[in-house]
Coordinates of C-alpha atoms and ligand atoms in Angstrom, one line a residue:
M154 CA 83.9 91.1 124.5
N155 CA 82.2 93.7 126.7
R156 CA 83.0 97.4 127.1
S157 CA 85.3 97.0 130.1
E158 CA 87.4 94.3 128.4
I159 CA 87.7 96.6 125.5
K160 CA 88.7 99.5 127.6
K161 CA 91.6 97.3 128.9
L162 CA 92.8 96.9 125.3
D163 CA 93.1 100.6 125.0
E164 CA 95.0 100.9 128.3
Q165 CA 97.5 98.4 127.1
D166 CA 97.8 100.0 123.6
K167 CA 101.2 101.5 123.1
L168 CA 99.9 103.7 120.2
R169 CA 97.0 105.2 122.2
T170 CA 98.7 108.6 122.8
Y171 CA 98.8 109.4 119.0
K172 CA 95.1 109.9 119.0
D173 CA 95.7 113.2 120.9
E174 CA 97.8 114.4 118.0
F175 CA 94.9 114.4 115.6
Y176 CA 92.0 116.8 115.1
I177 CA 89.0 114.6 115.7
K178 CA 85.5 116.2 115.8
E179 CA 84.0 115.9 119.3
G180 CA 81.6 113.0 119.6
S181 CA 82.4 111.6 116.2
Y182 CA 83.8 108.2 115.1
Y183 CA 85.9 108.7 112.0
M184 CA 86.1 105.5 110.0
D185 CA 87.0 107.0 106.7
G186 CA 90.8 107.4 107.0
N187 CA 91.1 105.1 104.0
S188 CA 89.6 107.9 101.9
L189 CA 90.9 111.0 103.6
G190 CA 93.1 110.7 106.7
L191 CA 92.7 113.3 109.5
L192 CA 94.9 116.3 110.1
S193 CA 97.5 115.9 112.8
K194 CA 99.0 118.8 114.7
R195 CA 102.4 118.0 113.3
A196 CA 101.2 118.1 109.7
E197 CA 99.5 121.4 110.4
K198 CA 102.8 122.8 111.8
T199 CA 104.9 121.8 108.8
V200 CA 102.4 123.4 106.4
L201 CA 102.5 126.6 108.5
T202 CA 106.3 126.5 108.4
S203 CA 106.2 126.4 104.6
L204 CA 103.9 129.4 104.6
E205 CA 106.2 131.2 107.0
D206 CA 109.1 130.4 104.7
W207 CA 107.2 132.0 101.8
K208 CA 106.4 135.0 104.0
N209 CA 109.9 135.5 105.2
H210 CA 112.1 134.4 102.3
G211 CA 110.1 134.8 99.1
I212 CA 111.9 133.1 96.3
E213 CA 114.8 132.3 98.6
G214 CA 112.5 129.8 100.3
W215 CA 113.6 127.3 97.6
M216 CA 117.0 127.0 99.2
S217 CA 117.1 129.0 102.5
G218 CA 113.7 128.3 104.2
E219 CA 113.5 126.3 107.3
Q220 CA 112.1 123.5 105.0
P221 CA 113.9 124.2 101.7
W222 CA 111.4 123.6 98.9
Y223 CA 114.0 122.5 96.4
Y224 CA 114.8 119.3 98.3
M225 CA 111.4 118.7 99.8
S226 CA 110.3 115.9 97.4
E227 CA 113.5 114.0 97.9
K228 CA 113.3 114.5 101.7
I229 CA 109.7 113.2 101.8
G230 CA 110.8 110.3 99.5
E231 CA 113.5 109.4 102.0
M232 CA 111.0 109.5 104.9
T233 CA 108.4 107.4 102.9
A234 CA 110.9 104.7 101.7
P235 CA 110.8 102.6 105.0
L236 CA 107.0 102.4 104.6
A237 CA 107.5 101.0 101.1
G238 CA 110.4 98.8 102.1
A239 CA 112.5 100.7 99.6
L240 CA 115.9 102.3 99.4
S241 CA 115.9 106.1 99.9
H242 CA 116.7 106.9 96.3
E243 CA 114.0 104.5 95.0
V244 CA 111.2 106.8 96.2
I245 CA 110.1 110.3 95.4
N246 CA 107.2 112.4 96.5
T247 CA 105.4 113.7 93.4
G248 CA 102.2 113.7 91.4
S249 CA 99.1 111.7 92.1
I250 CA 98.4 108.0 91.6
T251 CA 97.0 108.6 88.1
T252 CA 99.7 111.0 86.9
N253 CA 102.4 108.8 88.4
L254 CA 100.9 105.8 86.6
H255 CA 101.0 107.6 83.3
Q256 CA 104.7 108.5 84.0
L257 CA 105.7 105.0 84.9
L258 CA 103.8 103.4 82.0
A259 CA 105.3 105.9 79.6
T260 CA 108.6 104.8 81.0
F261 CA 108.2 101.0 81.4
Y262 CA 105.5 99.9 79.0
K263 CA 107.5 99.3 75.9
P264 CA 105.5 96.9 73.7
K265 CA 107.6 94.9 71.3
G266 CA 106.9 92.1 68.9
K267 CA 104.3 89.8 70.5
R268 CA 104.7 91.3 74.0
T269 CA 102.1 94.1 73.8
K270 CA 99.5 93.4 76.5
I271 CA 98.9 94.8 79.9
L272 CA 97.6 92.6 82.7
A273 CA 95.3 94.1 85.3
D274 CA 92.1 93.1 87.2
A275 CA 88.4 93.8 86.9
L276 CA 88.1 95.2 90.4
N277 CA 90.7 98.0 90.4
F278 CA 89.8 101.7 90.9
P279 CA 88.6 103.2 87.6
S280 CA 91.3 105.8 87.3
D281 CA 94.0 103.1 87.2
I282 CA 92.1 101.3 84.4
Y283 CA 91.6 104.6 82.5
A284 CA 95.3 105.2 82.6
L285 CA 96.1 101.7 81.3
Q286 CA 93.5 102.1 78.5
S287 CA 94.8 105.5 77.4
Q288 CA 98.4 104.3 77.4
L289 CA 97.5 101.4 75.2
S290 CA 95.6 103.8 72.9
L291 CA 98.6 106.1 72.7
H292 CA 100.7 103.2 71.5
G293 CA 98.0 102.4 68.9
Y294 CA 96.7 99.3 70.6
S295 CA 93.0 98.7 71.2
P296 CA 92.3 98.3 75.0
D297 CA 89.6 95.7 74.2
E298 CA 92.3 93.4 72.9
H299 CA 95.4 94.4 74.8
L300 CA 94.1 95.0 78.3
I301 CA 93.5 91.7 80.2
Q302 CA 91.3 92.2 83.2
V303 CA 91.3 89.2 85.5
G304 CA 87.7 88.7 86.8
S305 CA 86.4 87.9 90.2
S306 CA 84.1 85.0 91.1
D307 CA 82.4 86.8 94.0
G308 CA 82.6 90.3 92.7
Y309 CA 84.8 91.4 95.6
T310 CA 87.9 89.4 95.7
L311 CA 90.6 88.1 93.3
N312 CA 92.1 84.6 93.1
E313 CA 95.9 84.9 92.8
G314 CA 95.9 81.6 90.8
D315 CA 93.5 83.2 88.2
I316 CA 96.0 86.2 87.8
I317 CA 99.0 83.9 87.4
E318 CA 97.0 81.9 84.8
Q319 CA 96.8 85.0 82.6
M320 CA 100.5 85.7 82.6
S321 CA 102.3 84.9 79.4
E322 CA 105.0 86.2 77.1
E323 CA 102.5 88.4 75.4
V324 CA 102.2 90.5 78.6
A325 CA 104.5 93.5 78.8
V326 CA 103.4 95.1 82.1
M327 CA 101.2 94.0 85.0
L328 CA 99.5 96.5 87.3
L329 CA 97.6 95.4 90.4
P330 CA 96.4 97.0 93.6
S331 CA 98.2 95.8 96.8
V332 CA 94.9 96.1 98.7
L333 CA 91.6 96.2 96.7
Y334 CA 89.7 99.4 97.4
R335 CA 86.3 97.9 97.9
S336 CA 86.8 94.6 99.7
G337 CA 90.1 95.4 101.4
Q338 CA 91.7 92.2 100.1
L339 CA 95.5 92.2 100.4
L340 CA 97.2 90.4 97.5
N341 CA 100.4 88.5 97.9
I342 CA 102.7 91.0 96.3
R343 CA 105.8 88.8 96.5
K344 CA 104.3 85.7 95.0
L345 CA 102.6 87.6 92.1
T346 CA 105.8 89.5 91.4
E347 CA 107.9 86.3 91.3
A348 CA 105.4 84.6 89.0
A349 CA 105.2 87.6 86.6
H350 CA 109.0 87.8 86.5
D351 CA 109.1 84.2 85.3
Y352 CA 107.4 85.4 82.2
G353 CA 109.6 88.5 81.9
I354 CA 106.7 90.9 82.8
I355 CA 107.4 94.3 84.4
V356 CA 105.4 94.5 87.7
G357 CA 103.7 97.6 89.1
F358 CA 101.6 97.9 92.2
D359 CA 99.2 100.6 93.4
L360 CA 99.6 100.9 97.1
A361 CA 96.7 103.4 97.6
H362 CA 95.2 101.2 100.3
S363 CA 98.3 99.8 101.9
I364 CA 100.9 102.6 102.3
G365 CA 100.8 103.7 105.9
A366 CA 98.5 100.8 106.8
L367 CA 100.9 97.9 106.6
P368 CA 104.6 97.2 105.9
H369 CA 106.0 96.4 102.4
K370 CA 109.3 95.1 101.1
L371 CA 109.1 96.4 97.6
H372 CA 112.9 96.3 97.0
D373 CA 113.4 92.8 98.4
W374 CA 110.3 91.5 96.6
N375 CA 111.8 92.9 93.4
V376 CA 108.7 94.9 92.5
D377 CA 109.6 97.0 89.5
F378 CA 107.5 100.1 90.2
A379 CA 104.8 101.3 92.5
V380 CA 102.5 104.4 93.0
W381 CA 100.4 105.7 95.8
C382 CA 98.5 108.6 97.2
T383 CA 99.2 110.1 100.6
Y384 CA 95.9 111.6 101.5
K385 CA 94.5 108.2 102.7
Y386 CA 96.5 106.4 105.4
L387 CA 99.4 108.9 105.3
N388 CA 97.2 111.9 106.3
S389 CA 98.6 114.5 103.9
G390 CA 95.3 116.2 103.4
P391 CA 93.0 116.8 100.4
G392 CA 95.0 116.7 97.2
G393 CA 98.2 115.8 99.2
V394 CA 101.1 115.0 96.8
G395 CA 101.5 111.3 96.0
G396 CA 104.5 109.1 95.7
L397 CA 106.3 106.6 93.5
Y398 CA 108.9 103.9 93.7
V399 CA 111.2 102.5 91.0
H400 CA 113.4 99.6 91.8
E401 CA 117.1 100.5 91.9
K402 CA 117.8 98.2 88.9
H403 CA 115.8 100.5 86.7
L404 CA 117.2 103.8 87.9
G405 CA 118.9 105.6 85.2
Q406 CA 116.2 104.7 82.7
K407 CA 115.0 107.9 81.0
P408 CA 111.6 109.1 82.1
G409 CA 108.9 108.5 79.5
L410 CA 107.5 112.0 80.3
A411 CA 110.4 114.4 80.9
G412 CA 110.3 117.8 82.5
W413 CA 112.8 120.1 84.1
F414 CA 112.3 118.5 87.6
S415 CA 113.4 115.1 86.1
S416 CA 116.8 116.7 86.1
R417 CA 119.8 116.0 88.2
K418 CA 119.4 118.6 90.8
D419 CA 122.8 120.2 90.3
K420 CA 122.2 120.5 86.6
Q421 CA 118.6 121.7 86.6
F422 CA 119.4 125.4 86.5
D423 CA 122.0 125.0 83.7
M424 CA 118.9 125.5 81.6
D425 CA 120.4 123.2 79.0
H426 CA 118.0 121.8 76.3
H427 CA 119.6 118.4 76.8
L428 CA 118.2 116.8 79.9
T429 CA 120.5 115.0 82.4
P430 CA 118.0 112.9 84.3
A431 CA 118.5 112.3 88.0
E432 CA 120.0 108.9 88.8
T433 CA 117.3 108.4 91.5
A434 CA 113.5 108.0 91.4
G435 CA 113.6 111.8 91.3
A436 CA 114.0 111.4 87.5
Y437 CA 110.3 110.6 87.3
Q438 CA 109.2 114.0 88.5
I439 CA 107.9 116.3 85.8
G440 CA 107.3 119.9 86.9
T441 CA 107.5 122.2 89.9
P442 CA 106.5 120.4 93.1
H443 CA 103.3 121.3 94.9
I444 CA 105.0 122.5 98.1
L445 CA 101.9 123.4 100.1
S446 CA 100.4 120.0 99.4
S447 CA 103.7 118.2 100.2
A448 CA 104.6 120.0 103.4
P449 CA 102.0 118.3 105.6
L450 CA 103.9 115.0 105.0
L451 CA 107.0 116.3 106.7
G452 CA 105.0 116.4 110.0
S453 CA 102.8 113.4 109.3
L454 CA 105.6 111.0 108.4
E455 CA 107.4 111.8 111.6
I456 CA 104.5 110.2 113.4
F457 CA 105.0 107.0 111.3
Q458 CA 108.7 107.0 112.0
E459 CA 108.0 107.2 115.7
A460 CA 105.1 104.8 115.9
G461 CA 106.6 102.2 113.5
I462 CA 104.7 100.6 110.7
D463 CA 104.8 97.1 112.3
A464 CA 103.1 98.4 115.5
I465 CA 100.6 100.2 113.3
R466 CA 99.8 97.0 111.4
E467 CA 99.5 95.0 114.5
K468 CA 97.0 97.3 116.0
S469 CA 95.1 97.7 112.7
L470 CA 94.7 93.9 112.4
K471 CA 93.4 93.8 116.0
L472 CA 90.9 96.6 115.4
T473 CA 89.5 95.1 112.2
K474 CA 89.2 91.7 113.8
L475 CA 87.5 93.2 116.8
M476 CA 85.1 95.1 114.5
M477 CA 84.2 91.9 112.6
N478 CA 83.7 89.9 115.8
L479 CA 81.5 92.6 117.3
I480 CA 79.4 92.8 114.1
E481 CA 79.0 89.0 114.1
E482 CA 78.1 89.0 117.8
H483 CA 75.6 91.9 117.7
L484 CA 74.4 92.0 114.1
Q485 CA 74.3 88.3 113.2
G486 CA 73.2 87.7 109.6
T487 CA 72.6 91.4 108.9
F488 CA 75.7 92.0 106.7
T489 CA 77.9 90.0 104.5
I490 CA 81.5 90.7 105.3
A491 CA 83.3 91.0 102.0
N492 CA 86.9 91.4 103.2
P493 CA 89.1 88.3 103.7
R494 CA 89.2 87.0 107.3
K495 CA 92.8 85.9 107.3
D496 CA 95.3 88.5 108.6
E497 CA 97.7 87.9 105.7
S498 CA 95.1 88.8 103.2
R499 CA 93.3 91.6 104.9
G500 CA 94.1 95.3 104.5
G501 CA 93.1 98.1 106.8
H502 CA 89.4 98.3 106.4
V503 CA 86.3 96.2 106.9
S504 CA 83.9 95.9 104.0
L505 CA 80.2 95.2 104.7
I506 CA 77.7 94.3 102.0
H507 CA 74.1 95.3 102.3
P508 CA 71.5 96.1 99.6
E509 CA 70.6 99.3 101.5
A510 CA 74.3 100.3 102.1
A511 CA 73.7 103.9 100.9
S512 CA 71.0 104.7 103.3
I513 CA 72.8 102.9 106.2
C514 CA 75.8 105.2 105.6
K515 CA 73.6 108.3 105.7
A516 CA 72.1 107.0 109.0
L517 CA 75.6 106.4 110.4
K518 CA 76.6 110.0 109.5
S519 CA 73.5 111.4 111.2
E520 CA 74.7 109.6 114.4
G521 CA 78.3 110.9 114.2
V522 CA 80.0 107.9 112.5
I523 CA 81.8 108.7 109.3
P524 CA 81.9 105.6 107.1
D525 CA 82.2 105.5 103.3
F526 CA 80.0 104.0 100.7
R527 CA 81.1 102.4 97.5
S528 CA 78.5 101.8 94.9
P529 CA 76.4 99.8 94.7
N530 CA 76.2 98.0 98.1
V531 CA 79.5 98.4 100.1
I532 CA 80.0 100.1 103.4
R533 CA 83.7 100.6 104.2
L534 CA 84.8 101.1 107.7
A535 CA 88.5 101.9 108.4
P536 CA 89.5 101.9 112.1
V537 CA 92.8 103.7 111.6
A538 CA 95.4 102.6 114.2
L539 CA 96.8 106.1 114.8
Y540 CA 93.5 107.7 115.8
V541 CA 90.8 105.1 116.4
S542 CA 90.6 103.3 119.7
Y543 CA 89.2 99.9 120.6
E544 CA 86.4 101.6 122.5
D545 CA 85.6 103.8 119.4
T546 CA 85.3 100.6 117.4
Y547 CA 82.9 99.2 120.0
E548 CA 80.8 102.4 120.2
M549 CA 80.6 102.5 116.4
V550 CA 79.3 98.9 116.2
M551 CA 76.7 99.7 118.9
I552 CA 75.5 102.7 116.9
L553 CA 75.3 100.5 113.8
K554 CA 73.4 97.9 115.8
E555 CA 70.8 100.5 116.9
I556 CA 70.4 101.8 113.4
M557 CA 69.8 98.3 112.0
E558 CA 67.5 97.1 114.9
Q559 CA 65.3 100.2 114.8
K560 CA 65.5 100.4 111.0
K561 CA 66.6 104.1 111.4
Y562 CA 68.2 103.9 107.9
K563 CA 64.7 103.7 106.3
Q564 CA 64.3 107.5 106.7
F565 CA 67.1 108.0 104.2
K566 CA 67.2 107.5 100.4
N567 CA 69.2 104.5 99.3
E568 CA 71.1 106.5 96.7
R569 CA 74.6 107.8 96.7
D570 CA 75.5 111.5 97.1
V571 CA 77.5 113.2 94.4
I572 CA 80.7 112.3 96.4
A573 CA 80.7 108.8 97.9
Ligands
PLP227 C1 92.4 106.7 95.8 C2 92.8 105.9 94.6 C3 93.1 106.5 93.4 C4 93.0 108.0 93.2 O1 94.0 108.4 92.3 P1 94.5 109.9 92.3 O2 95.2 110.0 91.0 O3 95.4 110.1 93.5 O4 93.3 110.8 92.4 C5 93.5 105.7 92.4 N1 93.6 104.4 92.5 C6 93.3 103.7 93.6 C7 93.4 102.3 93.7 C8 92.8 104.5 94.7 O5 92.5 103.8 95.8

């Protein structure tokens, strides 16, 4: 495809106007929305409204502000539910992936008799694995014996059959990523959930790399619980408050880690020492919500409501496919593409393998492309549908082509920076 054909794709793109709603540095190509999404004008506005509410109402902001803080987590939960394919009361905005995992494991990991193990994979993000290990230790089980981590034959992707093979009546809980953070592989959530339920396993998914990038049907797929962050594809900003989902059938179950925000909202200020948990996913909150880090979501999620997650997914698949095609056309044999090719098993980013990935990322940054590097040899490029155009994707590949052909990356050290 040449540049003019690619420009046509942008002209026909129904989502193209959303790009103007985001702050994008002039002359830059932002391909890192899978680590930290960009700020939208609507998210900026809703944060400023919460600051105004504080300014104008002080403590009364909890109930009488323009965006009452007391109900904000529930409101955002309701707005996020369609993206998770959940009922409104199954979702709450709270915590981070890791703290929410601790909460839901404390609630749902109940080892009994021979059923003591946790099933996970060897490629998940370290924080998830640390949480699983520490929960096992808290129950007095050695992670070496009780954490099953399904391996990968190529080091980048998982075979669903291998995961199913490890399921047994000794497994209490399974936790998997929906989309793997390095390779961008999308697992078949429905199939894995069904298989695990056949063994009576409680199923949790980490949607870090899929929420806001592609649709889910957690409720219909019968997934027991899920966690996610919102600073990636949902554009809530650094430290933005995460989210969790608990299937309706489990609601009413006492939170493993209780706090006063686990309370039914009308009872919370009774200040009773006997907790009456909310009958919604709100029960899995713990303490006071981080209002200023939640408020951006009120604006940001409006964009998702308008644009529609199916349209976002459709464009995202076209963008990642275009990127891969251009890389194969212009940079033949230079990189190994680690992400799956099929639409149904590909998330929102392209994952390139190269032994000098760290220095190539530095060269890209020096030319205005923001990629991200994952140790030891992965370059992740996320053309986010809401603010990356087809032409941006083309330009980015052309910049990469020049860097590789002229070996510009050789001027940089092939080592990761402190944050990468
Ligand atoms: C981004 C990410 C995290 C980060 O966890 P936080 O608790 O939000 O800091 C955890 N797990 C996965 C899979 C991630 O992609």
